[in-house]
Coordinates of C-alpha atoms in Angstrom, one line a residue:
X1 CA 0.0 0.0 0.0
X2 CA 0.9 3.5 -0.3
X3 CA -1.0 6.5 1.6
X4 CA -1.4 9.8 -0.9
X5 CA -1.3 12.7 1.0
X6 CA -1.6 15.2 -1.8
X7 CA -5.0 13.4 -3.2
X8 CA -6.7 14.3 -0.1
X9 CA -9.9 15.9 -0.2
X10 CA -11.6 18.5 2.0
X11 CA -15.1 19.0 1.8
X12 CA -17.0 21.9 3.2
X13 CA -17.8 20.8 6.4
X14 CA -14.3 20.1 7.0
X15 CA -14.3 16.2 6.8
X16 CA -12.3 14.5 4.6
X17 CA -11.5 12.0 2.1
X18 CA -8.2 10.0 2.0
X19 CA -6.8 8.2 -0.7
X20 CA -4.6 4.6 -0.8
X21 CA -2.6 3.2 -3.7
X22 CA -1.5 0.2 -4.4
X23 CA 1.6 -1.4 -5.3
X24 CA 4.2 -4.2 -5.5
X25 CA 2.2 -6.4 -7.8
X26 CA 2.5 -9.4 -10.2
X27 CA -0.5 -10.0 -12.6
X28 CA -1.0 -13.6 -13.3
X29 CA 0.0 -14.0 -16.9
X30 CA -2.2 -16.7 -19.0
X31 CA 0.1 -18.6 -21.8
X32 CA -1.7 -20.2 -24.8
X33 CA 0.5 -21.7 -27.6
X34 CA -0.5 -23.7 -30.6
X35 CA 1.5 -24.7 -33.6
X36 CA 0.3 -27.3 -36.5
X37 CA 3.8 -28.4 -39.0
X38 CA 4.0 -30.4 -41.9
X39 CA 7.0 -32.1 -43.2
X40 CA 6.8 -33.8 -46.7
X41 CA 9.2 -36.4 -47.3
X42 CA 12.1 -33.8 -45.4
X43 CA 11.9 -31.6 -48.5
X44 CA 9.2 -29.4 -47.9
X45 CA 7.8 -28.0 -44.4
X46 CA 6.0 -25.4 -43.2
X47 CA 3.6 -24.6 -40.3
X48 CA 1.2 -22.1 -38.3
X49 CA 1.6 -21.0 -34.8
X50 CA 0.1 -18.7 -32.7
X51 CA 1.1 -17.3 -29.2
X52 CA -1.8 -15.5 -26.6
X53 CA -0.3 -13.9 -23.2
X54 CA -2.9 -11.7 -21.5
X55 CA -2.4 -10.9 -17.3
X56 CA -5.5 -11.4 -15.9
X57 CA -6.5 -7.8 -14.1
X58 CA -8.5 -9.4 -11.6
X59 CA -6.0 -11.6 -10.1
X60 CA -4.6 -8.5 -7.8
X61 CA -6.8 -7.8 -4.9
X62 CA -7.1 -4.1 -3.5
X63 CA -6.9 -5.7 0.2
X64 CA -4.3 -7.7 1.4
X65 CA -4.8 -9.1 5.2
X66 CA -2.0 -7.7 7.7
X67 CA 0.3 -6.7 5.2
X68 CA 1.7 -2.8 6.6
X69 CA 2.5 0.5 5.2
X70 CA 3.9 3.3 6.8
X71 CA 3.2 6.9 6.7
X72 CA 5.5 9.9 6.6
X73 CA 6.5 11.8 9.4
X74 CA 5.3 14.8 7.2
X75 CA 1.5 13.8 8.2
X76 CA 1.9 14.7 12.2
X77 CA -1.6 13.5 12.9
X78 CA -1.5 10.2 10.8
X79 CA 2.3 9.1 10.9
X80 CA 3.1 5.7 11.9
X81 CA 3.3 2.0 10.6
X82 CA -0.4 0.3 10.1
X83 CA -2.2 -2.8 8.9
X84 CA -5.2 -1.6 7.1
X85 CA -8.1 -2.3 9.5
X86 CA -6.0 -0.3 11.5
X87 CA -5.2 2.5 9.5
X88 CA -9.2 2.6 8.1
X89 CA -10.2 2.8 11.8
X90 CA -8.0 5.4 12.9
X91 CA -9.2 7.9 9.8
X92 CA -12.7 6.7 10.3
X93 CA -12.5 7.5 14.3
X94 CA -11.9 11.0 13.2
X95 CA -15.5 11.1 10.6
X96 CA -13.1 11.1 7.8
X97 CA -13.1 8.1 4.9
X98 CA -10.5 6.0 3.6
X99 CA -11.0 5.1 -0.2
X100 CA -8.6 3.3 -3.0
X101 CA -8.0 4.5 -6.1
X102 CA -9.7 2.5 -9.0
X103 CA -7.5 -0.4 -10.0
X104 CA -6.5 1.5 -13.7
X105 CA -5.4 4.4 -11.8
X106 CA -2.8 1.9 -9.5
X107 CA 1.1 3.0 -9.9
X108 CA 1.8 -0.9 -9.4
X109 CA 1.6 -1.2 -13.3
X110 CA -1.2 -1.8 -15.8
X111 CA -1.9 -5.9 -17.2
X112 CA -0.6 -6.1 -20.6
X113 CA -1.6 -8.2 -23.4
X114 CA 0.0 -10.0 -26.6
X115 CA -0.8 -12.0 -29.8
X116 CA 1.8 -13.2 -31.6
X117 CA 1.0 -14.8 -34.9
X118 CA 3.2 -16.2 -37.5
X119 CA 4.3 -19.2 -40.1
X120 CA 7.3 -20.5 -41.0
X121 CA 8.2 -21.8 -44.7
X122 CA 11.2 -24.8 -45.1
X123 CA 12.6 -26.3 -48.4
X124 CA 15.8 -28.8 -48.7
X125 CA 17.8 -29.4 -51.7
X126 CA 20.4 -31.4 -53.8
X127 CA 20.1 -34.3 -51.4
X128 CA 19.7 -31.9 -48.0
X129 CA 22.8 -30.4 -48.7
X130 CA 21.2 -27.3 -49.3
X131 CA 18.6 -25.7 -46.6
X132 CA 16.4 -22.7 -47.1
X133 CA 14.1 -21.6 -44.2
X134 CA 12.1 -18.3 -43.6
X135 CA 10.0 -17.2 -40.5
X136 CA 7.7 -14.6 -40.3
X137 CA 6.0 -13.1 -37.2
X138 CA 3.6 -10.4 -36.5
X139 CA 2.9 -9.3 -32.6
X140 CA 0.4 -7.5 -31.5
X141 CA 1.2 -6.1 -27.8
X142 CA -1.0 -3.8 -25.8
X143 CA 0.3 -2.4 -22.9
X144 CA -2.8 -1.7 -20.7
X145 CA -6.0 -3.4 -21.0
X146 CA -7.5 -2.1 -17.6
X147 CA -10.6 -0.6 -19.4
X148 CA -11.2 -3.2 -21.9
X149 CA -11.4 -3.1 -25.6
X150 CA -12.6 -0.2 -27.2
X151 CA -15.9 0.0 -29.5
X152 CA -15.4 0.6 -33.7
X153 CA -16.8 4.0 -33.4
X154 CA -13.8 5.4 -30.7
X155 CA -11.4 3.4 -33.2
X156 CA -12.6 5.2 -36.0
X157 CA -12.3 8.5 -34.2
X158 CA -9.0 7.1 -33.1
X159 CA -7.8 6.9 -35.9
X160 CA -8.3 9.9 -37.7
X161 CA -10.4 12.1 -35.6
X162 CA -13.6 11.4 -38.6
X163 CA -16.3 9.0 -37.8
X164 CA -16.9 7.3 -41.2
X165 CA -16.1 4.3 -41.2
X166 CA -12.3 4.8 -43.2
X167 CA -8.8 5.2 -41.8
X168 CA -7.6 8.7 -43.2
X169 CA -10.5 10.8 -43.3
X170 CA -12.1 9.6 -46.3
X171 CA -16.1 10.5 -45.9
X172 CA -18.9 8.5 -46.9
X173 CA -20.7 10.7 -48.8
X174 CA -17.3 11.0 -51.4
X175 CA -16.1 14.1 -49.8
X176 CA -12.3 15.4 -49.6
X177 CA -10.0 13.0 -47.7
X178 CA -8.0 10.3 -48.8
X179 CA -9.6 6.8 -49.4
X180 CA -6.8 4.3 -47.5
X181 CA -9.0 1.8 -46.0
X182 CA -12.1 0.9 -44.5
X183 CA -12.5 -0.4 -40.7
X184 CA -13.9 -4.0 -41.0
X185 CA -13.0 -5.0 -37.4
X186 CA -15.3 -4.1 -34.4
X187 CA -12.8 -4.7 -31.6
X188 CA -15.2 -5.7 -28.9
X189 CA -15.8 -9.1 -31.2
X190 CA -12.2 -9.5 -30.9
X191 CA -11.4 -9.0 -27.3
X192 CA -11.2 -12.8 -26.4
X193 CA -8.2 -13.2 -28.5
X194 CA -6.7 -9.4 -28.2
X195 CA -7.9 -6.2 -26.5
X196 CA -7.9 -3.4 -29.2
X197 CA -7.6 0.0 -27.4
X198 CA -5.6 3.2 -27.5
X199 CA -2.6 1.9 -25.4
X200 CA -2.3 -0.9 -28.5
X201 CA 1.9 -0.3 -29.9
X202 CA 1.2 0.5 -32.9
X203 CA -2.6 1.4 -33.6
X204 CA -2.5 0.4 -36.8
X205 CA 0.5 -2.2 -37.3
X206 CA 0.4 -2.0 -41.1
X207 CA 1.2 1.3 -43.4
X208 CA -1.8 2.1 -45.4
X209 CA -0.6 4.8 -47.1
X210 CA 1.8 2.2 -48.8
X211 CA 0.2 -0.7 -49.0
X212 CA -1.6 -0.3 -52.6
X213 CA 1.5 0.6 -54.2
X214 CA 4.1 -2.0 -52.1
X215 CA 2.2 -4.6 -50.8
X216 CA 4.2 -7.0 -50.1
X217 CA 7.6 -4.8 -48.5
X218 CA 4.2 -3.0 -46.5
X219 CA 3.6 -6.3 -44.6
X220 CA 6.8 -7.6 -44.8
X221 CA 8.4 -4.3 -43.6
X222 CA 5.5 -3.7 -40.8
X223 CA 6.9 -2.2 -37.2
X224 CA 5.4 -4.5 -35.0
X225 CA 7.1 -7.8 -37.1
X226 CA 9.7 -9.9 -37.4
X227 CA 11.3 -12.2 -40.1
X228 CA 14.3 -14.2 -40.9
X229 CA 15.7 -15.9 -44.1
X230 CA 18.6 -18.2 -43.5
X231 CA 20.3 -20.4 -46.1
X232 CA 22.4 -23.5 -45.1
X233 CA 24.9 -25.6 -46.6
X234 CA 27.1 -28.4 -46.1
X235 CA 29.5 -29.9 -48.8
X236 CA 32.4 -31.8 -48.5
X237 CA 34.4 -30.2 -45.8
X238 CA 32.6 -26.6 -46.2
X239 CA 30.0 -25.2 -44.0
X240 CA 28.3 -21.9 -44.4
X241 CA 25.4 -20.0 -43.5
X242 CA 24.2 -16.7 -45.0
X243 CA 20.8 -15.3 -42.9
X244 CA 19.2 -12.2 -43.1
X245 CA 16.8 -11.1 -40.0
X246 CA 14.8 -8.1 -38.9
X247 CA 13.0 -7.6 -35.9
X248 CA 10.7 -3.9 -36.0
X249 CA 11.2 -1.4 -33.6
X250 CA 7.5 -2.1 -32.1
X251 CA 7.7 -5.6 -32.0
X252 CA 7.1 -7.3 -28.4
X253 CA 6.5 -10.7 -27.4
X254 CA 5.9 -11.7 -23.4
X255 CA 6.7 -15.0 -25.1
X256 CA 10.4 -13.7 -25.1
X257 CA 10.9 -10.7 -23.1
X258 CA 14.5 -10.0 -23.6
X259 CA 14.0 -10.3 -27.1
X260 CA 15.8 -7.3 -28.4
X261 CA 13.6 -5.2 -31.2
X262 CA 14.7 -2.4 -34.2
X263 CA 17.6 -4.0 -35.6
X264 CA 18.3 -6.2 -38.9
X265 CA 21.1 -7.9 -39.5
X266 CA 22.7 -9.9 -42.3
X267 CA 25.3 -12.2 -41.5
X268 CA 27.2 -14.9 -43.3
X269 CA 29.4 -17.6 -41.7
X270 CA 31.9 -20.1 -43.6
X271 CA 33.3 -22.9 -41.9
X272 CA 36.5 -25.0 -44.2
X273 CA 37.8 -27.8 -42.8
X274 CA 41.6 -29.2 -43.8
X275 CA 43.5 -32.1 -42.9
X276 CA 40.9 -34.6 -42.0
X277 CA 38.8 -32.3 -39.9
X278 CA 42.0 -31.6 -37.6
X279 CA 42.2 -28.0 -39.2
X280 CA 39.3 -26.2 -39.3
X281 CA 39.2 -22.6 -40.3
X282 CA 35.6 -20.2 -39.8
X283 CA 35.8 -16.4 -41.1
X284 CA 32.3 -14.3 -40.7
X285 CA 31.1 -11.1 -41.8
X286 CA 28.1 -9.1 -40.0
X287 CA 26.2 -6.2 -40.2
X288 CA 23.5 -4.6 -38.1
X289 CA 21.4 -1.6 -37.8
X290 CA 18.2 0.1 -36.8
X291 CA 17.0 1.7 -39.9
X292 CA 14.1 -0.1 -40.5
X293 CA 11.9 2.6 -40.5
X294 CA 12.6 5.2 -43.6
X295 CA 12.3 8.1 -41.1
X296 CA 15.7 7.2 -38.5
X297 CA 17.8 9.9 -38.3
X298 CA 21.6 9.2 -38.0
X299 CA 21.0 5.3 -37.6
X300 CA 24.1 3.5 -35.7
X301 CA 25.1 0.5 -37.6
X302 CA 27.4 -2.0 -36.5
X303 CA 29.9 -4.1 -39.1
X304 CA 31.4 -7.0 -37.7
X305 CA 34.4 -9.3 -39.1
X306 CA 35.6 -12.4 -37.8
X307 CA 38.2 -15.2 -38.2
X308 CA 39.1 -18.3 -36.1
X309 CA 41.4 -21.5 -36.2
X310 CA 41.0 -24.4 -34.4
X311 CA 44.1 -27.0 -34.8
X312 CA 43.5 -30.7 -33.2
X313 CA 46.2 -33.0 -34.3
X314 CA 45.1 -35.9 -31.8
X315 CA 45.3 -37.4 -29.2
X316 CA 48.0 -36.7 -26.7
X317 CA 49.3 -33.3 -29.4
X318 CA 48.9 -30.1 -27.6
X319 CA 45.8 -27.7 -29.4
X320 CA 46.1 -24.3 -30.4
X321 CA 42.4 -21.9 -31.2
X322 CA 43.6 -18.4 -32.1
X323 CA 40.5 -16.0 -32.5
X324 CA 40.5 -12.3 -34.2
X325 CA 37.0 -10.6 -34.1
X326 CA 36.9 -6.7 -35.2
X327 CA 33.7 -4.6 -34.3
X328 CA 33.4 -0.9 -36.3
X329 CA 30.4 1.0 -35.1
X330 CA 29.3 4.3 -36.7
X331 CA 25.8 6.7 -36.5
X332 CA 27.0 8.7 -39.9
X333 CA 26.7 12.0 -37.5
X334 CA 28.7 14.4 -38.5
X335 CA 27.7 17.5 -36.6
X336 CA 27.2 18.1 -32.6
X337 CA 23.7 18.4 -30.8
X338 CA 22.7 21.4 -28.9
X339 CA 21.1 20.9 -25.5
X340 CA 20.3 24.4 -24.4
X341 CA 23.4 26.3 -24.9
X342 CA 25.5 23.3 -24.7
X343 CA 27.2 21.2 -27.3
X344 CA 27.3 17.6 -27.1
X345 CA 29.0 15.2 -28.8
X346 CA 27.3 12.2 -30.1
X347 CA 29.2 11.4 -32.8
X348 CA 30.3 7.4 -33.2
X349 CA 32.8 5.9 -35.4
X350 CA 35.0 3.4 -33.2
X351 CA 36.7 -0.2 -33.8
X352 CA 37.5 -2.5 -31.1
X353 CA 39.4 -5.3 -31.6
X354 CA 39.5 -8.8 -29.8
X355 CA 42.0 -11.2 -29.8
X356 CA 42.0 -14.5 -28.3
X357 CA 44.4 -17.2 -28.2
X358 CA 44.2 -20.4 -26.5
X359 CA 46.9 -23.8 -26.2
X360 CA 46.1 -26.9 -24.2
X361 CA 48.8 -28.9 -23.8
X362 CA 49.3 -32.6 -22.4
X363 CA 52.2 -33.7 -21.1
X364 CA 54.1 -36.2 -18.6
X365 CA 56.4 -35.6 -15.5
X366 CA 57.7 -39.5 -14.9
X367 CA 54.5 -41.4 -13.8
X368 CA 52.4 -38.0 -13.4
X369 CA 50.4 -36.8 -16.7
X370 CA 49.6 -33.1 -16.4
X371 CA 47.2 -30.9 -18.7
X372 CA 48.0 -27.4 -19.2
X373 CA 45.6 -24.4 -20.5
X374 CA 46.8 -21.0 -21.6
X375 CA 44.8 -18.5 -22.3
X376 CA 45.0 -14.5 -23.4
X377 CA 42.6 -11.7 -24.7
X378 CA 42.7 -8.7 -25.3
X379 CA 40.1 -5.9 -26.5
X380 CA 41.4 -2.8 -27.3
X381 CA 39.4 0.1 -28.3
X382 CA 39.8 3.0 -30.8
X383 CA 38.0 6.5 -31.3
X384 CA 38.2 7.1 -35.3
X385 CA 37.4 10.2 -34.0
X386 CA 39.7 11.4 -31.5
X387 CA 42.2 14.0 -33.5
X388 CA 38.1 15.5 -33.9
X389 CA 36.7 15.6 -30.6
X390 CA 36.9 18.8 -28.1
X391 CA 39.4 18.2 -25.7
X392 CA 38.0 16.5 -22.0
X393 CA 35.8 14.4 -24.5
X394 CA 35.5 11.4 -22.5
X395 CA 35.3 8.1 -25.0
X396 CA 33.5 6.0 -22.5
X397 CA 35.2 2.3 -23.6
X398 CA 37.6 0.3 -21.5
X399 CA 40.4 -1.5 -23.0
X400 CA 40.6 -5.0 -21.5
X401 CA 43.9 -8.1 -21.1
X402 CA 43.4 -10.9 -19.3
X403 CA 45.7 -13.8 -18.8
X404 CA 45.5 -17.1 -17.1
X405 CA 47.1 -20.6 -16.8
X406 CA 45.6 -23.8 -15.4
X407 CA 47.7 -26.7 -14.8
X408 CA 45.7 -29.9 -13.6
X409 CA 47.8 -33.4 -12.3
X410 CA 47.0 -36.8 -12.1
X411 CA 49.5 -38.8 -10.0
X412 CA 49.9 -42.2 -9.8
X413 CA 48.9 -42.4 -6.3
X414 CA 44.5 -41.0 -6.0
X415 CA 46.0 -37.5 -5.6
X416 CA 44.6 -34.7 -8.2
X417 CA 45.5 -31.3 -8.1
X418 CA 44.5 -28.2 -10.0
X419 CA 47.0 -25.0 -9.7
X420 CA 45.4 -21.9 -11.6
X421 CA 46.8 -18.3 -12.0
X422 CA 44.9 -15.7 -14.0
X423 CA 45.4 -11.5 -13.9
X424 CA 43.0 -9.0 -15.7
X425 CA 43.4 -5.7 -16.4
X426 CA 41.0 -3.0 -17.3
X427 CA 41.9 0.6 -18.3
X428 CA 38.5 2.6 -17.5
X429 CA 38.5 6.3 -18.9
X430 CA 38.1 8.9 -15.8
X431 CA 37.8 12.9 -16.6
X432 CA 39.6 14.6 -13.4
X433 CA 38.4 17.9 -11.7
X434 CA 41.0 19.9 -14.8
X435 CA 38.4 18.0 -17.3
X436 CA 41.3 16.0 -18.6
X437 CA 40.8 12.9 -19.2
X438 CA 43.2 9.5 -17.8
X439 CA 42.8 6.4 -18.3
X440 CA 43.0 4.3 -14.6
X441 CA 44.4 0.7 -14.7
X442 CA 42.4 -1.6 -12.6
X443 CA 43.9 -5.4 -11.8
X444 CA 42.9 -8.6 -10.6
X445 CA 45.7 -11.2 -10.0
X446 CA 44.3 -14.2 -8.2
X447 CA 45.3 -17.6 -7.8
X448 CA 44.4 -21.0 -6.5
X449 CA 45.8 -24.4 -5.7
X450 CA 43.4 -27.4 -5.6
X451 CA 44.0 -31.2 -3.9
X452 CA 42.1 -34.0 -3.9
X453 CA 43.4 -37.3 -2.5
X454 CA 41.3 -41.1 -2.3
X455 CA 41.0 -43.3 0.0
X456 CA 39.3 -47.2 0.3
X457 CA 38.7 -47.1 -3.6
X458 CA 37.2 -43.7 -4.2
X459 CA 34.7 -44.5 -1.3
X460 CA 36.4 -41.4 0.5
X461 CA 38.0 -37.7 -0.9
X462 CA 39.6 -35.5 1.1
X463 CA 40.3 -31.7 -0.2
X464 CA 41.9 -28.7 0.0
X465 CA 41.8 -25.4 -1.8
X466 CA 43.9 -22.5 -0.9
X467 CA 43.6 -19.0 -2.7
X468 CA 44.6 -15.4 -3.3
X469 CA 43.1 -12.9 -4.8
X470 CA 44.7 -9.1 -5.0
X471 CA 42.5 -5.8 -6.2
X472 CA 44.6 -2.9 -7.5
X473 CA 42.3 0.1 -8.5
X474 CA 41.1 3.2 -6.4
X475 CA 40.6 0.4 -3.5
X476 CA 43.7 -2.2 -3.0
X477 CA 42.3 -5.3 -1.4
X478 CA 43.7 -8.7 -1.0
X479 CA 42.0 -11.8 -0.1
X480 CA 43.4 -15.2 1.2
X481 CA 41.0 -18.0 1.3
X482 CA 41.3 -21.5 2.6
X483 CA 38.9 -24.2 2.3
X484 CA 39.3 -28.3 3.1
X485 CA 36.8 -31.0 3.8
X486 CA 36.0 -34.7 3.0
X487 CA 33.7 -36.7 1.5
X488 CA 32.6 -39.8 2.2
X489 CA 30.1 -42.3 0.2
X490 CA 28.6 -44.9 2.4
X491 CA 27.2 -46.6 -0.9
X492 CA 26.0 -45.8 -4.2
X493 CA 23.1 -44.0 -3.1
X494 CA 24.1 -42.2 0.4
X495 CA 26.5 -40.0 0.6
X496 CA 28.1 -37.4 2.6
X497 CA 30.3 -34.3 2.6
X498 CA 31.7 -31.5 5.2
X499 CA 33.4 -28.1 4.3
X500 CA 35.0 -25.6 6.0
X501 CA 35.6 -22.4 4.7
X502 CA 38.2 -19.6 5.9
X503 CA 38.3 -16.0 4.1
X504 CA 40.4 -13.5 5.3
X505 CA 40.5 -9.6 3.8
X506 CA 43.9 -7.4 3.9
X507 CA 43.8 -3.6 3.4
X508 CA 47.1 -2.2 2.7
X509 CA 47.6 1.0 4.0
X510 CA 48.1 4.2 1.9
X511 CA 48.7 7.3 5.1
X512 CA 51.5 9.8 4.5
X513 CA 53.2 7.8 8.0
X514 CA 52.6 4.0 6.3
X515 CA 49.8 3.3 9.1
X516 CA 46.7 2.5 9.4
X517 CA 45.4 5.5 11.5
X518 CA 42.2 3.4 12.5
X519 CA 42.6 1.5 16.2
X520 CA 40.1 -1.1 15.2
X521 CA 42.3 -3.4 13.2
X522 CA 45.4 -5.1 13.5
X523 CA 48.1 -3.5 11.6
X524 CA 51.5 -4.7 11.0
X525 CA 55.1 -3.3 10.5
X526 CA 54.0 -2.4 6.8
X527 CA 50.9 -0.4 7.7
X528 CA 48.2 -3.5 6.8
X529 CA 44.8 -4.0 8.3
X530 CA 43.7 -7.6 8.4
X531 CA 39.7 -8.5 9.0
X532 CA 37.8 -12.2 8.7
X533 CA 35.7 -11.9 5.5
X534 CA 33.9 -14.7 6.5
X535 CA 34.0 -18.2 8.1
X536 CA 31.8 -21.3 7.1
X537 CA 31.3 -24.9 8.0
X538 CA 28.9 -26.9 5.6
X539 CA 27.8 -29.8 5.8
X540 CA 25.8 -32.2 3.2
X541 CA 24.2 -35.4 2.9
X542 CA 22.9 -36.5 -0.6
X543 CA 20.3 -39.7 -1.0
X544 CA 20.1 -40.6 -4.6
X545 CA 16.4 -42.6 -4.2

């Protein structure tokens, strides 16, 4: 609940009215799928589907039992915590009223609602070597359907402010307007399957002004839609994949929130293998954007190259995957935006490039067989820009190397261990108080040394992990952790397992004297403070039944 304070009314005899809102709410959201498929002999499919999520608005009640709200201090003669029976008797003790606002008027959030309707068309070829597919999918979403659907009269006026019947203002009687479609759907015969209503994104999901001359880029092109053509082939030892997809800027589906809308993209993908599939060699090209819609201004598009080789000469041979992926990103601006009397500059053209390289590598120590990993990347970022820009422009991207190296060993005895080092480094762009801007180095160099040992034929583990980790950055931290425990398996269904865990935080000390200056901690002769992070014991049985 929520008391409003500023909705109060007064009426002339002095009594008054006081208003609750309520918030904090999940609508419970109905699900309905259905798709029918046909596949002919593998060469030809295609199918029909169709997605309905509505929240139902009367699953949220406006009481909830003892649940409590507080009011401000800034109400003398109503401040405190209450329950709502309480809270309703204390303003009705006084011959005032306590009334909610109507459920649409709630700041809790409105029930939505979405159709998504769509097909999908499939053809193989040359023995399904060859694969076409294509998608389409319309959505319609509406983002509050607290007053229902609305009648075909208030969506004709919607429309284009004319009551006859046509989208555009095109008169019955033959007058002046411009005939671009009559309204055949009354949305209250409609509302089972979707509510129709001004708070629909978009109104009117197709074009009609275009749709007589390009029908077919008018539906295919609509806001609310989504589509994507994808070609597939595999020959020999080549794979590759060329796909084109475009998702409109008012396209929505509760079916897939985190879809993300207004952007196309065309992408192709070759895959080449060489020496018996031990080689294999991939290169990629992509490109995205958001100008789907004619009218975007300075649209940022987003070109994308990539290469990778993978080397596997078998078993026992070390392995080697070397990575190289360069990302341009430009918004064709050319001059700066005025915000009041300011100038800001919005202008993109960058590059980053990552790099990644990778080598496992098996080996033997006498009776011991070890497995090493190496790894680096690196992303570096550049501002095509820069000899351009004002100077204190910040060019908010941070340039990224990481290292790391695990070495894993299996001994001839049941021991196992695991020792792993890795350090990253991030330089973050800062603008000090003289508006220059520096770019501040933050690191992470951590490590970690692993044992396991056997005993009775695997029936019992003991294990031990001790690790470091050490911050650099505006804060310098270091952590040493220890952890051990055993396991023990009383048979193959009962087993069980104890842990204790040790953490323990040092602060190094930065004063002009090299001490701490605060009495609380331990310091030593170099100026640290040392504090338990935190201290566990766990314990676990598992029953596999």
């Amino acid at each position: 609940y929520e008391f409003l304070p500023l909705e109060t009314i007064t009426d002339s005899t002095g009594l008054k009215t006081h208003f609750m809102d309520r918030k904090g709410y999940s609508f419970q959201r109905n699900l309905v799928a259905l798709r029918i498929s046909v596949d002919f002999k593998s060469k030809f499919k295609m199918g029909l589907h169709i997605l309905q999520v509505r929240d139902d608005k009367n699953s949220i009640k406006a009481a909830l039992g003892n649940s409590t709200f507080t009011v401000d201090s800034t109400i003398a003669d109503l401040a405190g915590v209450y329950t709502l029976p309480e809270f309703q008797n204390l303003v009705e003790s006084g011959g005032d009223s306590l009334t909610f606002l109507e459920s649409k008027k709630w700041s809790g959030g409105a029930p939505k609602d979405n159709l998504v309707i769509g097909f999908n068309l499939g053809r193989t070829f040359d023995q399904k070597k060859l694969t076409f597919d294509f998608n389409w999918n319309l959505s319609l979403f509406n983002r509050n359907i607290w007053d229902g659907a609305m009648s075909r009269a208030d969506l004709d006026v919607a429309l284009d402010d004319t009551l006859d019947g046509f989208i555009g203002g095109q008169s019955q009687d033959g007058g002046a307007g411009i005939d671009t479609g009559k309204i055949f759907i009354n949305p209250l015969d409609i509302e089972q399957f979707f509510t129709i209503n001004t708070y629909m994104s978009p109104l009117v999901p197709i074009d009609i002004t275009t749709i007589q001359e390009h029908p077919f880029s008018s539906i295919i092109n609509m806001p609310s839609a989504a589509y994507n053509l994808r070609l597939r082939g595999n020959y020999a030892k080549n794979s590759f994949i060329v796909e084109y997809r475009q998702v409109g800027p008012e396209y929505i589906s509760l079916g897939n929130p985190f879809l993300r809308n207004n952007i196309r993209e065309f992408s192709i993908n070759n895959r080449i293998s060489f020496l018996d599939y031990r080689l294999m060699l991939s290169a990629g090209f992509k490109h995205q954007d958001n100008k789907i819609i004619k009218t975007v201004i300075d649209p940022l598009s987003t070109n994308t190259f990539s290469l990778n080789l993978n080397f596997m000469p078998g078993p026992g041979m070390p392995t080697f995957m070397i990575n190289f992926q360069s990302i341009g990103k430009n918004n064709n601006k050319t001059e700066l935006d005025t915000v009041g009397s300011n100038l800001i500059d919005l202008r993109e053209d960058s590059k980053a490039v990552n790099n990644l390289m990778a080598v496992t590598i098996p080996f033997r120590s006498g009776t011991i067989k070890h497995n090493a990993v190496i790894n680096y990347s690196a992303i570096l970022n550049n501002d095509k820009l820069g000899f351009k820009r004002s100077a204190g422009y910040l060019f908010p991207k941070t340039d990224t190397k990481t290292f790391s190296l695990n070495l894993s060993s299996a001994f001839e005895s049941p021991l196992r261990t695991a020792l792993s080092f890795s350090r990253t480094e991030l330089l973050i762009p800062f603008k000090q108080g003289n508006q220059e801007v520096e770019k501040i180095p933050y690191t992470w160099t951590s490590g970690a040394l692993n044992g396991q040992y056997s005993y009775f034929q695997n029936k019992m583990k003991i294990m031990g992990t001790l690790s470091f980790l050490n911050s650099k950055g505006s804060i310098h931290t270091q952590i040493l952790g220890f952890r051990s425990g055993a396991e023990y398996k009383f048979s193959n269904n009962l087993a069980a397992n104890i842990n204790v865990t040790f953490l323990l935080n040092i602060f190094p000390d930065f004063s002009s004297d090299g001490k701490d200056n605060d009495d609380n901690g331990k310091i030593d002769d170099s100026g640290e403070t040392y504090e338990i992070n935190a201290t566990g014991l766990f314990l676990t049985v598992k029953y596999n039944f």
